[in-house]
Structures are given as C-alpha cells and as structure tokens.
Amino acid sequence: MIDINESVMQFLLAFVVVGPLLGAAAALLPAPPGLKGKSPEQAVLRHGVTVTGAVLIAAIVLALGFDHDHPSKMQASTDISWIPALDVRIRLGIDGISLPLLVLTALLTFLSALYSYFKMPAGPSPKAFVALILVLESGTLATFAVLDLLLFFLAFEMVLIPMYFLIARWGGEGRAAAAWKFILYTLLGSVVMLLGLLLIGLRAGTFDMVALATDNGRSLTTSVQVIAVLAIGIGLAVKTPMWPLHSWLPDAHTAAPTVGSVLLAGVLLKMGTYGFVRILLPIAPDGMRTFAPYLAAFAVVGIIYGSLACLALAKRGAKGDLKRLIAYSSVGHMGFVLLGIATMSATGVNGALFANIAHGLITGLLFFLVGALKDRTGTTDLDTLAEETGAALYGKAPRLGGLLAFGAVASLGLPGLAGFWGEMLALFGSFRPAADLSRPAFLTFMAIGAFGTLLTAAYMLVVVRRVCMGAVPQDTPALTDVRSYEFAAWTPLVVLTVVAGLWPKALLGLTDPAVQQLLAGGTR
C-alpha cells in the first residue's frame, strides 16, 4: 500500500472509466504520420495496447493506493450532479468487492490488446476492432465503479453493442446467428431489469446505491422487494448466465474471435453476479431471502447440466468443439458463484467473489490456449484434434500442452490453484447458510454441487488425455510451440492463478470486510 491523496485516487478512477472511451474516439481518427510506421493497421493496434496498458497501470496504482485497512469503505469517491430532475448523479467509488474486478478487467483487456497486436483476427478495419474493444472495456469498468442504479444500467448496456459487433464481424462460422442470439437474450433481460431498478429508485426516493444499501431495504415493502428481485434478477441471470437462460453463451463463444471469448468469459459474465452482490443482497434482502432457495436450485442444476454437456462433448465420436466445451464449463462454474450468493452468508458470498476472479483468470487462459491451438491446426473439433491431426501436444508442442493441462487442472479445482477456493467456500456457505434459510435444502444443494466438482474433473481430464497425450504420428506436421507474444500474454494469468491459490488471503482480505458490512446493512 502507498499513500496517495484522495483527489489523485478520484482522478485515477475517473481515468480508468473514461480513458478507454477517449482512446476509442482517438482510434477512429487518422494516425499522425510519425506514428504510422510501416503499417497504419499496426499503428492502431499499437494504440490499443498503449491505451489499455495505461488503464491497467492506473488500475494497479489505484489498488496500491487503496486503504487495505478499511476495504469496506467506499474510496476514490466522486459525486457530481448529472440529471437534477431525476436526482441522477455521476457517483463513482470502489471498495473491496469492486476493486479486484476492476483490476481483472483492466488486465484481461490489456492482454487481449497485446495478443491482437500480433494476432489480429481476420475481419474488417482494425480501427473499428480496437475502438470496440476500448468501448467494451469502458462499459465493463464503469459497471464495477458506478454507484447509481441508472448509471449502472447504462454501463451494463454499454457493453452489448461492442460485443455484438466483435462476434458478428470478426467471429467464425455461424457468427451472425450467434451475435443475434446474444443481443436478443441480453437486451430482453435488460428491459426487465430496468423496470426493477426504476421500481426500487422511485419507491425509495433515490437511485444512490450506497444510500440504498445502508437503508438495507427498510424503505421498501417486502412485496416491492420481491418484485424488484424477480425483475432485476432475470436481467442479471441472463448475463451471468444462469440455467436455463444460458443458451446464448455456447453459440457466442464458439463463434467469437479468441479475444472476444476471453473478454466475454473473463469479464462480461462477472457483471451479472456483481449485480446480485452489489444491488440485490443489500438493497432488497427480504426479496433475496424469498428467492434464495430457487436461485440455489437453478445454480446446482446449472452445475450438473454444464458438466454433463461437457462430458457429452468430450467423448469420442461426439464431434465436440473445444471452445463450446469451455463455454459449457462456464455455465457450471458460474453455478458455483450463484450458489455462494444464494446462501446469503459471508462465507458463501466471499466464495462467490473469489470464484468470479478465479474463473476470469483460468477461463481467460483456456480460451487463449484454444485460440492458439486453432491457429496451429485449423480446428477446435476434439475428434479431429485427437485423431486426424494427432495433436499429442506433450510431444509436438510441450509448452502449449503443459499450459493446456495447467488450465484444465486449475479449472477442475485442484488445491493450490485459484479454482479451488471459490467453489470450496461456496459449498461451505451452503453447509451453513443464512439463519432464516432452510438448512436441509442447502445441504442438499451442497451435495449436488460437490458431485458437480467430480464431473468437472472427469471431463477436463478426458480433454487433456485426448488432446495432450498419445504418441506423435509420424505423418503429421510439427506444431509451433508457445511464441514469445503468447508467453507475454499468458504468463500473468498463470502466475495470478498460482498466487491466488497459494495465498487466498490476498483476495479474501479485501472482500470479507466489505461483504460483512454489506450483509449487515450496506456500505459507508
């Protein structure tokens, strides 16, 4: 921790949110002659790396200047009047819940920009690609930093159009249908969510998320809370995604370019679960208690469903797509996050927040690796990789194979890596949920979730066996091992996965005080 003036912290947070937007506008302008170099296309890609790098540095300085002794306190707070007639204000601030997500978003976007500089996906103008990535980053960062319900909604929606175009214009086979499915699902969910946000704001007389959280639902009747949780929860559940509102996700991931999949899994899915923790738990606790058992039930169904779908895709002869398999694994992993939230206990919610970060690191790495594998072999079909191209990565590209195996065992929750703690704490939270929830029901959910961890191990090990192991066929071309730019883009994810697994207190020390206060009655 370093001592930074509060006004400097406010400036850094404002820059983190607005900087990518300014960078997106600049990306669409003609490059100055001295910066074009040999290729104007490379110049704009270099611009993307520069802007996202500056935002990442600002986010890291923000984290270093954060008062770690008081993580439950809103810091770097800004409060500016925007629409006086509706009492809508530009409120920004971070605490121990939002700070890790802010840094994760900045990191993954920078690594995606760096990867794209060397491996730009085929498609239209790089200018549009860089501008869309930066708008996407700004919207995501704003979602985690704003403290006004209407601003939260605007930031939440801001990411949809950039992701739609990234899939529709730079995606692979079936990209048009996948992009339409993504936008229709998420927009319809958002319309319902807006109604719930307006209901809370108008009934409580304010859209200030801090004031509403401190009030802890006392100004809202139970019936209003129930309706609000139902409406807002549907919109958040689509983005998470929760079974059975998940069907847009596998198509979107399969069609998206590599960096699109990394950002979709690593960042965008977190916006839904963050909304549950930041809005519904503290603002409408009575409504959440009503729906908590149902949320937990949907969560564990998602865990089992996602795992069984992955097992079906992984078996021989299924013609399963590796990107689609990882997408279905996200349905299961986010099920653990929702289960932790549904317990309404400090242990469960801390587990959910930890699992959020772990999933972003591990699944982001896995999508990078699968993208690299497709670049080398031309396919992500498991049967083709295992039999026709004879991937046998341990023999043909040992570093790439080792990284894929690392990502797989991290994803299945191997102790000592980041994937273990979040899921374990979510299960512990189910063992002892909040006092007014049914413990027998949550014990049942815990048992089902625990069985899901075994299924996760099964399909991940099948993938490793089929893609990485086996004798190297003599008649297949050699595969290029990990390149230097890939090493640069993937190493931070590997290191952080190990650090979070071996030193969970680094993250839990931030989230726990904020969660304790949130559940007790808001954030100061």
Coordinates of C-alpha atoms in Angstrom, one line a residue:
M1 CA 0.0 0.0 0.0
I2 CA 1.2 3.5 -0.8
D3 CA -0.1 6.8 0.5
I4 CA -2.0 8.6 -2.3
N5 CA -4.0 11.7 -2.0
E6 CA -7.8 11.2 -2.2
S7 CA -8.1 13.7 -5.1
V8 CA -5.5 11.7 -7.0
M9 CA -7.4 8.5 -6.3
Q10 CA -10.6 10.1 -7.7
F11 CA -8.7 11.2 -10.8
L12 CA -7.3 7.7 -11.3
L13 CA -10.7 6.1 -11.0
A14 CA -12.3 8.6 -13.4
F15 CA -9.4 7.9 -15.9
V16 CA -9.9 4.2 -15.6
V17 CA -13.5 4.6 -16.5
V18 CA -13.3 7.4 -19.2
G19 CA -9.8 6.7 -20.6
P20 CA -10.8 3.8 -22.8
L21 CA -13.7 5.9 -24.3
L22 CA -11.3 8.7 -25.2
G23 CA -8.9 6.1 -26.6
A24 CA -11.8 4.6 -28.7
A25 CA -12.5 8.0 -30.2
A26 CA -8.8 8.5 -30.9
A27 CA -8.5 5.1 -32.6
L28 CA -11.1 6.2 -35.2
L29 CA -9.0 9.3 -36.2
P30 CA -6.3 9.2 -38.8
A31 CA -2.9 8.3 -37.2
P32 CA -0.3 11.1 -37.2
P33 CA 2.3 10.4 -39.9
G34 CA 5.1 9.9 -37.5
L35 CA 3.2 7.1 -35.7
K36 CA 2.1 5.1 -38.7
G37 CA 5.3 3.3 -39.1
K38 CA 5.3 0.7 -41.9
S39 CA 1.6 -0.1 -41.5
P40 CA -1.3 2.1 -40.4
E41 CA -3.1 -1.1 -39.2
Q42 CA -0.2 -1.8 -36.8
A43 CA -0.3 1.8 -35.6
V44 CA -3.9 1.5 -34.5
L45 CA -3.3 -1.9 -32.8
R46 CA -0.3 -0.4 -31.1
H47 CA -2.7 2.4 -29.9
G48 CA -5.0 -0.2 -28.4
V49 CA -2.1 -1.7 -26.5
T50 CA -1.0 1.7 -25.3
V51 CA -4.4 2.8 -24.0
T52 CA -5.2 -0.5 -22.3
G53 CA -1.7 -0.5 -20.8
A54 CA -2.2 3.0 -19.4
V55 CA -5.6 2.0 -17.9
L56 CA -4.0 -1.1 -16.4
I57 CA -1.2 0.9 -14.8
A58 CA -3.8 3.4 -13.4
A59 CA -5.9 0.4 -12.0
I60 CA -2.7 -1.0 -10.3
V61 CA -1.8 2.3 -8.8
L62 CA -5.4 2.6 -7.6
A63 CA -5.1 -0.8 -6.0
L64 CA -1.8 0.2 -4.4
G65 CA -3.3 3.4 -3.0
F66 CA -6.4 1.7 -1.8
D67 CA -6.7 1.7 2.0
H68 CA -6.4 -2.0 2.7
D69 CA -7.1 -1.5 6.4
H70 CA -10.6 -0.3 5.6
P71 CA -11.7 -2.3 2.5
S72 CA -15.4 -1.9 3.4
K73 CA -15.2 1.9 3.0
M74 CA -16.0 3.4 -0.4
Q75 CA -12.8 5.0 -1.7
A76 CA -11.9 7.3 -4.6
S77 CA -15.5 8.6 -4.4
T78 CA -16.8 11.1 -6.9
D79 CA -20.3 12.7 -6.7
I80 CA -21.4 15.1 -9.4
S81 CA -25.0 16.1 -10.3
W82 CA -26.0 14.9 -13.8
I83 CA -29.8 14.9 -14.2
P84 CA -31.2 17.0 -11.3
A85 CA -34.8 16.4 -12.2
L86 CA -34.4 12.7 -11.6
D87 CA -31.7 13.1 -8.9
V88 CA -29.4 11.1 -11.1
R89 CA -25.8 11.8 -10.2
I90 CA -22.4 10.6 -11.5
R91 CA -21.3 8.6 -8.5
L92 CA -18.1 6.6 -8.6
G93 CA -16.3 4.6 -5.9
I94 CA -14.6 1.4 -5.2
D95 CA -14.4 -1.0 -2.2
G96 CA -13.0 -4.4 -1.5
I97 CA -15.7 -6.0 -3.7
S98 CA -15.3 -4.0 -6.8
L99 CA -11.5 -3.4 -6.8
P100 CA -10.5 -6.9 -7.7
L101 CA -13.0 -7.0 -10.6
L102 CA -11.7 -3.6 -11.8
V103 CA -8.1 -4.8 -11.9
L104 CA -9.1 -8.1 -13.5
T105 CA -11.0 -6.2 -16.3
A106 CA -8.0 -3.9 -17.0
L107 CA -5.6 -6.8 -17.0
L108 CA -7.6 -9.1 -19.4
T109 CA -8.3 -6.2 -21.8
F110 CA -4.6 -5.3 -21.9
L111 CA -3.6 -8.9 -22.5
S112 CA -6.3 -9.2 -25.3
A113 CA -5.0 -6.0 -26.9
L114 CA -1.4 -7.3 -26.7
Y115 CA -2.4 -10.6 -28.2
S116 CA -4.3 -8.9 -31.0
Y117 CA -1.3 -6.7 -31.9
F118 CA 0.5 -9.9 -33.0
K119 CA -2.5 -12.0 -34.0
M120 CA -5.3 -9.7 -35.3
P121 CA -8.4 -11.8 -36.1
A122 CA -9.5 -11.8 -39.7
G123 CA -12.2 -9.2 -40.4
P124 CA -12.9 -5.6 -41.3
S125 CA -10.9 -2.5 -40.2
P126 CA -8.5 -2.8 -37.2
K127 CA -9.6 0.7 -36.3
A128 CA -13.2 -0.5 -35.6
F129 CA -11.8 -3.6 -33.8
V130 CA -9.7 -1.5 -31.4
A131 CA -12.4 1.1 -30.8
L132 CA -14.9 -1.7 -29.9
I133 CA -12.5 -3.3 -27.5
L134 CA -12.0 0.0 -25.8
V135 CA -15.7 0.8 -25.6
L136 CA -16.3 -2.6 -24.2
E137 CA -13.6 -2.0 -21.5
S138 CA -15.0 1.3 -20.6
G139 CA -18.5 -0.1 -20.1
T140 CA -17.3 -3.0 -18.0
L141 CA -15.1 -0.9 -15.8
A142 CA -17.9 1.6 -15.3
T143 CA -20.3 -1.2 -14.2
F144 CA -17.9 -2.0 -11.4
A145 CA -17.3 1.6 -10.4
V146 CA -20.6 3.4 -10.6
L147 CA -22.8 3.9 -7.5
D148 CA -26.1 5.0 -9.1
L149 CA -28.7 2.5 -10.3
L150 CA -29.4 4.3 -13.6
L151 CA -25.7 4.7 -14.3
F152 CA -25.2 1.0 -13.5
F153 CA -27.9 0.2 -16.1
L154 CA -26.3 2.4 -18.7
A155 CA -22.9 0.9 -18.1
F156 CA -24.4 -2.6 -18.1
E157 CA -26.0 -2.0 -21.5
M158 CA -22.9 -0.2 -23.0
V159 CA -21.0 -3.5 -23.5
L160 CA -23.7 -5.2 -25.5
I161 CA -23.2 -3.4 -28.9
P162 CA -19.4 -3.8 -28.9
M163 CA -19.6 -7.5 -28.1
Y164 CA -22.3 -7.9 -30.8
F165 CA -20.1 -6.5 -33.5
L166 CA -17.0 -8.3 -32.3
I167 CA -18.9 -11.6 -32.7
A168 CA -20.8 -10.6 -35.9
R169 CA -17.8 -9.1 -37.8
W170 CA -14.7 -10.8 -36.5
G171 CA -16.2 -14.2 -35.5
G172 CA -16.1 -17.6 -37.1
E173 CA -18.7 -19.9 -38.6
G174 CA -22.2 -19.1 -37.5
R175 CA -21.3 -15.7 -36.2
A176 CA -24.3 -13.8 -37.4
A177 CA -26.8 -16.1 -35.7
A178 CA -24.7 -16.3 -32.5
A179 CA -24.5 -12.5 -32.4
W180 CA -28.2 -12.0 -32.8
K181 CA -28.9 -14.6 -30.2
F182 CA -26.6 -12.8 -27.8
I183 CA -28.1 -9.4 -28.3
L184 CA -31.7 -10.6 -28.2
Y185 CA -31.3 -12.5 -24.9
T186 CA -29.3 -9.8 -23.2
L187 CA -31.5 -6.9 -24.3
L188 CA -34.7 -8.6 -23.3
G189 CA -33.3 -9.4 -19.9
S190 CA -32.1 -5.8 -19.6
V191 CA -35.6 -4.4 -20.3
V192 CA -37.0 -6.4 -17.4
M193 CA -34.0 -5.4 -15.2
L194 CA -34.6 -1.7 -15.9
L195 CA -38.2 -1.9 -14.6
G196 CA -36.9 -3.4 -11.4
L197 CA -34.3 -0.7 -11.0
L198 CA -36.8 2.0 -11.6
L199 CA -39.2 0.4 -9.1
I200 CA -36.5 0.5 -6.4
G201 CA -35.4 4.0 -7.1
L202 CA -38.9 5.5 -7.3
R203 CA -40.2 3.7 -4.2
A204 CA -37.1 4.5 -2.1
G205 CA -36.8 8.1 -3.5
T206 CA -33.2 7.7 -4.5
F207 CA -31.0 5.9 -7.0
D208 CA -27.9 6.2 -4.8
M209 CA -26.7 2.6 -4.4
V210 CA -24.7 3.5 -1.2
A211 CA -27.7 5.1 0.5
L212 CA -30.0 2.2 -0.6
A213 CA -27.6 -0.4 0.7
T214 CA -27.2 1.5 4.0
D215 CA -31.0 1.6 4.3
N216 CA -30.9 -2.2 3.8
G217 CA -34.5 -2.4 2.4
R218 CA -36.2 -0.6 5.3
S219 CA -37.8 1.9 2.9
L220 CA -39.1 -0.9 0.6
T221 CA -42.0 -3.2 1.5
T222 CA -41.5 -6.9 1.2
S223 CA -43.8 -7.1 -1.9
V224 CA -41.8 -4.4 -3.7
Q225 CA -38.5 -6.2 -2.9
V226 CA -39.9 -9.5 -4.2
I227 CA -41.0 -7.9 -7.5
A228 CA -37.7 -6.0 -7.8
V229 CA -35.6 -9.1 -7.1
L230 CA -37.5 -11.0 -9.7
A231 CA -37.2 -8.3 -12.4
I232 CA -33.6 -7.4 -11.7
G233 CA -32.6 -11.0 -11.1
I234 CA -33.8 -12.1 -14.5
G235 CA -31.7 -9.5 -16.3
L236 CA -28.6 -10.4 -14.2
A237 CA -29.2 -14.1 -14.6
V238 CA -29.2 -13.8 -18.4
K239 CA -25.8 -12.1 -18.3
T240 CA -24.3 -14.5 -15.7
P241 CA -25.6 -16.8 -17.4
M242 CA -27.8 -19.0 -15.2
W243 CA -29.5 -22.2 -16.4
P244 CA -31.9 -22.2 -18.2
L245 CA -31.2 -18.7 -19.6
H246 CA -27.7 -19.7 -20.7
S247 CA -28.3 -21.0 -24.3
W248 CA -26.9 -17.9 -25.9
L249 CA -23.5 -18.5 -24.3
P250 CA -22.1 -21.6 -26.1
D251 CA -23.1 -20.2 -29.5
A252 CA -21.5 -16.8 -28.7
H253 CA -18.2 -18.4 -27.5
T254 CA -18.0 -20.8 -30.4
A255 CA -18.4 -18.1 -33.0
A256 CA -16.4 -15.3 -31.2
P257 CA -12.8 -14.5 -32.0
T258 CA -10.2 -15.5 -29.4
V259 CA -10.1 -12.2 -27.6
G260 CA -13.9 -11.9 -27.8
S261 CA -14.2 -15.2 -25.9
V262 CA -11.6 -14.2 -23.4
L263 CA -13.4 -10.9 -22.6
L264 CA -16.8 -12.5 -22.7
A265 CA -15.9 -15.2 -20.2
G266 CA -13.4 -13.4 -18.2
V267 CA -15.2 -10.1 -17.7
L268 CA -18.7 -9.8 -19.1
L269 CA -20.2 -12.8 -17.2
K270 CA -18.9 -11.2 -13.9
M271 CA -21.2 -8.2 -14.4
G272 CA -24.3 -10.3 -13.7
T273 CA -23.0 -11.8 -10.5
Y274 CA -21.6 -8.5 -9.3
G275 CA -25.1 -7.0 -9.7
F276 CA -26.5 -9.7 -7.4
V277 CA -23.9 -8.8 -4.7
R278 CA -23.9 -5.1 -5.1
I279 CA -27.6 -4.4 -5.6
L280 CA -29.9 -7.2 -4.6
L281 CA -28.2 -8.6 -1.4
P282 CA -28.0 -5.2 0.4
I283 CA -30.9 -3.3 -1.2
A284 CA -33.6 -6.0 -1.2
P285 CA -32.6 -8.5 1.4
D286 CA -36.2 -9.7 2.1
G287 CA -36.8 -10.3 -1.6
M288 CA -33.5 -12.2 -1.9
R289 CA -34.5 -14.4 1.1
T290 CA -37.7 -15.3 -0.7
F291 CA -35.9 -16.3 -3.9
A292 CA -32.6 -17.6 -2.4
P293 CA -33.7 -21.3 -2.4
Y294 CA -34.8 -21.1 -6.0
L295 CA -31.6 -19.3 -7.1
A296 CA -29.6 -22.1 -5.4
A297 CA -31.7 -24.8 -7.1
F298 CA -31.1 -23.2 -10.5
A299 CA -27.4 -22.9 -9.7
V300 CA -26.9 -26.5 -8.9
V301 CA -28.9 -27.6 -11.9
G302 CA -26.6 -25.4 -14.0
I303 CA -23.5 -27.1 -12.3
I304 CA -24.7 -30.6 -13.2
Y305 CA -26.1 -29.6 -16.6
G306 CA -22.9 -27.8 -17.7
S307 CA -20.7 -30.7 -16.6
L308 CA -22.9 -33.3 -18.3
A309 CA -22.9 -31.2 -21.5
C310 CA -19.1 -31.1 -21.3
L311 CA -18.8 -34.8 -20.8
A312 CA -21.0 -35.4 -23.9
L313 CA -18.9 -33.1 -26.0
A314 CA -15.6 -34.6 -24.8
K315 CA -16.4 -38.3 -25.6
R316 CA -15.0 -39.9 -28.7
G317 CA -17.2 -39.6 -31.8
A318 CA -19.3 -36.6 -30.5
K319 CA -17.6 -34.1 -32.8
G320 CA -17.4 -31.8 -29.8
D321 CA -16.0 -28.3 -30.2
L322 CA -13.4 -27.4 -27.6
K323 CA -14.5 -23.8 -27.4
R324 CA -18.1 -24.9 -26.9
L325 CA -17.0 -27.3 -24.2
I326 CA -15.2 -24.5 -22.3
A327 CA -18.3 -22.3 -22.7
Y328 CA -20.5 -25.0 -21.1
S329 CA -17.9 -25.3 -18.3
S330 CA -18.5 -21.6 -17.6
V331 CA -22.2 -22.4 -17.0
G332 CA -21.1 -24.9 -14.3
H333 CA -18.5 -22.6 -12.8
M334 CA -20.9 -19.6 -12.6
G335 CA -23.4 -22.0 -11.0
F336 CA -21.0 -22.2 -8.0
V337 CA -20.9 -18.4 -7.9
L338 CA -24.7 -18.2 -7.8
L339 CA -24.8 -20.9 -5.2
G340 CA -22.5 -18.9 -3.0
I341 CA -24.6 -15.8 -3.4
A342 CA -27.8 -17.7 -2.7
T343 CA -26.5 -18.8 0.7
M344 CA -26.6 -15.1 1.8
S345 CA -23.8 -15.9 4.2
A346 CA -20.4 -14.2 4.4
T347 CA -18.6 -17.5 3.6
G348 CA -20.8 -18.2 0.6
V349 CA -20.6 -14.6 -0.8
N350 CA -16.8 -14.4 -0.3
G351 CA -16.6 -17.7 -2.2
A352 CA -18.7 -16.4 -5.0
L353 CA -16.5 -13.3 -5.3
F354 CA -13.3 -15.4 -5.2
A355 CA -14.7 -17.9 -7.8
N356 CA -15.5 -14.9 -10.0
I357 CA -11.9 -13.8 -10.1
A358 CA -10.6 -17.4 -10.5
H359 CA -12.9 -18.1 -13.4
G360 CA -11.8 -14.9 -15.1
L361 CA -8.1 -15.9 -14.8
I362 CA -8.5 -19.6 -15.7
T363 CA -11.1 -19.5 -18.4
G364 CA -9.4 -16.5 -20.0
L365 CA -6.3 -18.6 -20.2
L366 CA -8.1 -21.6 -21.6
F367 CA -9.7 -19.5 -24.4
F368 CA -6.3 -18.0 -25.3
L369 CA -4.9 -21.6 -25.5
V370 CA -7.7 -22.9 -27.6
G371 CA -7.4 -19.9 -29.9
A372 CA -3.7 -20.7 -30.3
L373 CA -4.5 -24.3 -30.9
K374 CA -6.9 -23.4 -33.7
D375 CA -4.3 -21.1 -35.3
R376 CA -1.9 -24.0 -35.5
T377 CA -4.3 -26.8 -36.5
G378 CA -7.2 -25.0 -38.2
T379 CA -9.8 -26.7 -36.0
T380 CA -11.2 -26.9 -32.4
D381 CA -13.1 -30.1 -33.1
L382 CA -12.0 -32.6 -30.5
D383 CA -12.2 -35.7 -32.6
T384 CA -10.2 -34.0 -35.4
L385 CA -7.6 -32.8 -32.9
A386 CA -7.3 -36.2 -31.2
E387 CA -7.3 -38.4 -34.3
E388 CA -6.8 -36.7 -37.6
T389 CA -4.3 -34.0 -36.7
G390 CA -3.0 -36.2 -33.9
A391 CA -2.5 -33.2 -31.6
A392 CA -0.4 -35.1 -29.0
L393 CA 0.7 -31.8 -27.6
Y394 CA 3.0 -33.1 -25.0
G395 CA 5.2 -34.5 -27.8
K396 CA 4.6 -31.9 -30.5
A397 CA 4.4 -28.7 -28.5
P398 CA 5.2 -29.5 -24.9
R399 CA 4.9 -26.0 -23.5
L400 CA 1.5 -25.5 -25.2
G401 CA 0.4 -28.9 -23.9
G402 CA 1.6 -28.2 -20.4
L403 CA -0.2 -24.9 -20.3
L404 CA -3.5 -26.6 -21.5
A405 CA -3.1 -29.2 -18.8
F406 CA -2.4 -26.5 -16.2
G407 CA -5.6 -24.6 -17.3
A408 CA -7.6 -27.8 -17.1
V409 CA -6.5 -28.8 -13.6
A410 CA -6.9 -25.2 -12.4
S411 CA -10.5 -25.3 -13.8
L412 CA -11.3 -28.6 -12.1
G413 CA -10.4 -27.0 -8.7
L414 CA -7.0 -28.5 -7.9
P415 CA -6.0 -27.4 -4.3
G416 CA -3.2 -24.9 -4.5
L417 CA -4.7 -23.1 -7.6
A418 CA -7.3 -20.3 -7.7
G419 CA -10.2 -22.5 -8.9
F420 CA -10.2 -24.4 -5.6
W421 CA -11.1 -21.7 -3.0
G422 CA -14.1 -20.1 -4.6
E423 CA -16.0 -23.4 -5.1
M424 CA -15.0 -24.8 -1.8
L425 CA -16.2 -21.7 0.1
A426 CA -19.5 -21.7 -1.9
L427 CA -20.0 -25.3 -0.7
F428 CA -19.1 -24.3 2.9
G429 CA -21.6 -21.5 2.7
S430 CA -24.2 -24.0 1.7
F431 CA -23.4 -26.1 4.7
R432 CA -24.3 -23.2 7.0
P433 CA -26.5 -20.7 5.0
A434 CA -28.0 -17.5 6.5
A435 CA -30.1 -18.2 9.6
D436 CA -33.5 -17.7 8.0
L437 CA -32.9 -20.1 5.1
S438 CA -33.7 -23.8 5.1
R439 CA -30.5 -25.7 6.1
P440 CA -31.7 -29.1 4.9
A441 CA -32.4 -27.6 1.4
F442 CA -29.0 -26.1 1.2
L443 CA -27.3 -29.2 2.5
T444 CA -28.9 -31.0 -0.5
F445 CA -27.7 -28.3 -2.8
M446 CA -24.2 -28.7 -1.3
A447 CA -24.2 -32.4 -2.0
I448 CA -25.3 -31.9 -5.6
G449 CA -22.7 -29.1 -6.1
A450 CA -20.0 -31.4 -4.7
F451 CA -20.9 -34.1 -7.1
G452 CA -20.6 -31.5 -9.9
T453 CA -16.9 -31.0 -8.9
L454 CA -16.3 -34.7 -9.7
L455 CA -17.9 -34.3 -13.1
T456 CA -15.8 -31.3 -13.8
A457 CA -12.7 -33.3 -13.1
A458 CA -13.9 -36.1 -15.3
Y459 CA -14.4 -34.0 -18.5
M460 CA -11.3 -31.9 -18.0
L461 CA -9.1 -35.0 -17.7
V462 CA -10.7 -36.5 -20.7
V463 CA -9.8 -33.4 -22.7
V464 CA -6.2 -33.5 -21.5
R465 CA -5.9 -37.2 -22.3
R466 CA -7.3 -36.8 -25.8
V467 CA -5.6 -33.6 -26.9
C468 CA -2.3 -33.6 -25.0
M469 CA -1.4 -37.3 -24.6
G470 CA -0.6 -40.1 -27.1
A471 CA 2.2 -41.0 -29.5
V472 CA 3.2 -38.3 -32.0
P473 CA 2.1 -39.5 -35.5
Q474 CA 4.9 -39.5 -38.0
D475 CA 2.9 -38.2 -40.9
T476 CA 1.6 -35.1 -39.2
P477 CA 3.2 -31.6 -39.5
A478 CA 5.1 -30.2 -36.5
L479 CA 3.3 -27.6 -34.3
T480 CA 4.9 -24.4 -33.3
D481 CA 5.3 -24.2 -29.6
V482 CA 4.4 -21.1 -27.5
R483 CA 5.6 -17.9 -29.2
S484 CA 7.1 -15.0 -27.3
Y485 CA 4.0 -12.8 -27.6
E486 CA 1.8 -15.6 -26.4
F487 CA 4.1 -16.2 -23.5
A488 CA 3.8 -12.5 -22.6
A489 CA 0.0 -12.6 -22.8
W490 CA -0.5 -15.8 -20.8
T491 CA 2.2 -15.6 -18.1
P492 CA 0.3 -13.1 -15.9
L493 CA -2.8 -15.4 -15.9
V494 CA -0.7 -18.4 -14.9
V495 CA 1.1 -16.5 -12.2
L496 CA -2.0 -15.0 -10.7
T497 CA -3.8 -18.4 -10.7
V498 CA -1.0 -19.8 -8.6
V499 CA -0.7 -16.8 -6.3
A500 CA -4.4 -16.7 -5.6
G501 CA -4.4 -20.4 -5.0
L502 CA -1.4 -20.3 -2.6
W503 CA -2.3 -17.0 -0.9
P504 CA -6.1 -16.7 -0.9
K505 CA -5.9 -14.1 1.9
A506 CA -4.7 -11.5 -0.6
L507 CA -8.2 -11.5 -2.1
L508 CA -10.3 -12.6 0.8
G509 CA -8.8 -9.9 3.0
L510 CA -10.2 -7.4 0.6
T511 CA -13.7 -8.9 0.1
D512 CA -14.5 -10.2 3.6
P513 CA -14.9 -6.9 5.5
A514 CA -16.9 -5.4 2.6
V515 CA -19.1 -8.5 2.4
Q516 CA -19.7 -8.5 6.2
Q517 CA -20.8 -4.9 6.1
L518 CA -22.9 -5.4 3.0
L519 CA -24.8 -8.2 4.6
A520 CA -25.1 -6.3 7.9
G521 CA -26.6 -3.2 6.3
G522 CA -24.8 -1.5 3.5
T523 CA -21.6 0.3 2.7
R524 CA -20.5 3.5 4.2

